[in-house]
Amino acid sequence: MHIVAKEPFDPKKHPAVAQADQSIRAFGIEFHSRYGVLAEYRMMITAVETWMPRGLFWHIEKIFFDSKSGSMMVTLKERDCDLAERAQQIAHILKLHLGDACASVFVEDHLEQIIAEGRGA
């Protein structure tokens, strides 16, 4: 009789939850997860769909969630107007509704300069 050692379950590597390093596009936004975990994609898409007013998510180019650091990076589209106030609203809404699942939310402009952030209390 041959006994095969089982590896411990790792939710970041299990085929039922992994998306194999692919991004998902919804509402004109490109969603990324560091480990490709479907639950993370669902969490981001649900937060945008449920809580983010159209006038705000219209400015978002992409969202990246890093479960290792517990942070989210939101990149805004290039616009001719000042987006600082909208960026702060986006950071606040996402941090409020993601709660403990996300320690901090950073919003950067199209030039990759952080212009707003939302952090836990």
Short mmCIF file of C-alpha atoms in Angstrom, two decimals:
data_model
loop_
_atom_site.label_atom_id
_atom_site.label_comp_id
_atom_site.label_asym_id
_atom_site.label_seq_id
_atom_site.Cartn_x
_atom_site.Cartn_y
_atom_site.Cartn_z
CA MET A 1 0.00 0.00 0.00
CA HIS A 2 1.41 3.37 -1.05
CA ILE A 3 0.48 6.40 1.05
CA VAL A 4 0.55 9.75 -0.70
CA ALA A 5 1.26 12.72 1.53
CA LYS A 6 -1.29 15.49 1.12
CA GLU A 7 -0.20 19.07 1.03
CA PRO A 8 -2.00 21.44 3.39
CA PHE A 9 -4.83 23.42 1.83
CA ASP A 10 -3.66 26.82 0.65
CA PRO A 11 -6.61 29.03 -0.41
CA LYS A 12 -4.32 31.18 -2.55
CA LYS A 13 -3.20 28.20 -4.64
CA HIS A 14 -6.30 26.01 -4.71
CA PRO A 15 -7.72 25.66 -8.25
CA ALA A 16 -11.26 26.35 -7.02
CA VAL A 17 -10.33 29.90 -6.02
CA ALA A 18 -7.49 30.87 -8.35
CA GLN A 19 -7.98 32.87 -11.55
CA ALA A 20 -4.47 32.14 -12.86
CA ASP A 21 -3.17 35.70 -12.81
CA GLN A 22 -5.89 37.11 -15.07
CA SER A 23 -7.60 40.45 -14.64
CA ILE A 24 -11.36 40.83 -14.79
CA ARG A 25 -13.06 43.77 -16.49
CA ALA A 26 -16.40 45.04 -15.18
CA PHE A 27 -18.07 48.47 -15.37
CA GLY A 28 -15.17 49.64 -17.54
CA ILE A 29 -12.73 48.96 -14.67
CA GLU A 30 -9.88 46.45 -14.78
CA PHE A 31 -9.77 44.44 -11.53
CA HIS A 32 -6.57 42.68 -10.41
CA SER A 33 -5.81 40.41 -7.46
CA ARG A 34 -2.22 39.70 -6.38
CA TYR A 35 -2.93 35.97 -6.11
CA GLY A 36 -5.85 35.74 -8.55
CA VAL A 37 -8.29 34.73 -5.80
CA LEU A 38 -11.86 34.77 -7.11
CA ALA A 39 -13.25 35.82 -3.71
CA GLU A 40 -11.09 38.96 -3.90
CA TYR A 41 -12.39 39.79 -7.37
CA ARG A 42 -15.94 39.28 -6.12
CA MET A 43 -15.26 41.52 -3.10
CA MET A 44 -13.90 44.36 -5.27
CA ILE A 45 -16.60 44.13 -7.93
CA THR A 46 -19.37 43.96 -5.32
CA ALA A 47 -17.98 47.00 -3.49
CA VAL A 48 -17.93 49.03 -6.70
CA GLU A 49 -21.33 47.79 -7.90
CA THR A 50 -23.08 48.20 -4.57
CA TRP A 51 -21.52 51.27 -2.96
CA MET A 52 -19.73 53.35 -5.56
CA PRO A 53 -21.86 56.03 -7.28
CA ARG A 54 -21.55 55.97 -11.07
CA GLY A 55 -20.13 59.49 -11.02
CA LEU A 56 -17.16 58.16 -9.05
CA PHE A 57 -16.47 54.76 -10.60
CA TRP A 58 -16.54 56.39 -14.02
CA HIS A 59 -13.13 57.89 -13.07
CA ILE A 60 -11.53 54.54 -12.14
CA GLU A 61 -9.18 52.84 -14.61
CA LYS A 62 -8.13 49.85 -12.50
CA ILE A 63 -8.21 48.41 -9.00
CA PHE A 64 -5.52 46.13 -7.58
CA PHE A 65 -5.98 44.22 -4.31
CA ASP A 66 -2.97 42.82 -2.46
CA SER A 67 -4.16 40.45 0.24
CA LYS A 68 -0.60 39.98 1.52
CA SER A 69 -0.38 43.64 2.61
CA GLY A 70 -4.15 44.07 2.97
CA SER A 71 -4.09 47.08 0.67
CA MET A 72 -5.93 48.22 -2.41
CA MET A 73 -4.58 50.52 -5.10
CA VAL A 74 -7.06 52.39 -7.26
CA THR A 75 -5.74 54.05 -10.42
CA LEU A 76 -7.78 56.87 -11.94
CA LYS A 77 -8.19 57.63 -15.63
CA GLU A 78 -6.52 60.67 -17.12
CA ARG A 79 -8.76 63.72 -16.74
CA ASP A 80 -8.33 67.45 -17.33
CA CYS A 81 -9.89 68.35 -13.97
CA ASP A 82 -8.59 68.06 -10.40
CA LEU A 83 -9.59 64.66 -9.03
CA ALA A 84 -8.38 65.06 -5.43
CA GLU A 85 -11.86 65.35 -3.92
CA ARG A 86 -13.24 62.46 -5.97
CA ALA A 87 -10.17 60.37 -5.13
CA GLN A 88 -10.73 60.94 -1.41
CA GLN A 89 -14.41 59.95 -1.78
CA ILE A 90 -13.41 56.75 -3.59
CA ALA A 91 -10.84 55.86 -0.90
CA HIS A 92 -13.34 56.56 1.89
CA ILE A 93 -16.18 54.55 0.33
CA LEU A 94 -14.02 51.52 -0.43
CA LYS A 95 -12.36 51.50 3.00
CA LEU A 96 -15.72 51.93 4.75
CA HIS A 97 -17.39 49.06 2.92
CA LEU A 98 -14.46 46.65 2.72
CA GLY A 99 -13.84 46.97 6.45
CA ASP A 100 -11.37 44.51 7.93
CA ALA A 101 -10.82 42.83 4.55
CA CYS A 102 -8.71 45.83 3.52
CA ALA A 103 -6.37 47.71 5.86
CA SER A 104 -5.80 50.62 3.49
CA VAL A 105 -6.97 52.03 0.17
CA PHE A 106 -4.70 54.21 -1.93
CA VAL A 107 -5.88 56.21 -4.93
CA GLU A 108 -3.38 57.31 -7.53
CA ASP A 109 -3.75 59.49 -10.58
CA HIS A 110 -2.83 58.32 -14.08
CA LEU A 111 0.78 59.44 -13.40
CA GLU A 112 0.99 56.97 -10.47
CA GLN A 113 1.06 59.73 -7.83
CA ILE A 114 -0.95 58.86 -4.70
CA ILE A 115 -3.54 61.61 -4.25
CA ALA A 116 -5.80 60.07 -1.57
CA GLU A 117 -5.90 57.27 0.96
CA GLY A 118 -8.26 55.58 3.36
CA ARG A 119 -6.93 53.68 6.35
CA GLY A 120 -8.43 51.73 9.21
CA ALA A 121 -9.11 53.41 12.51
#
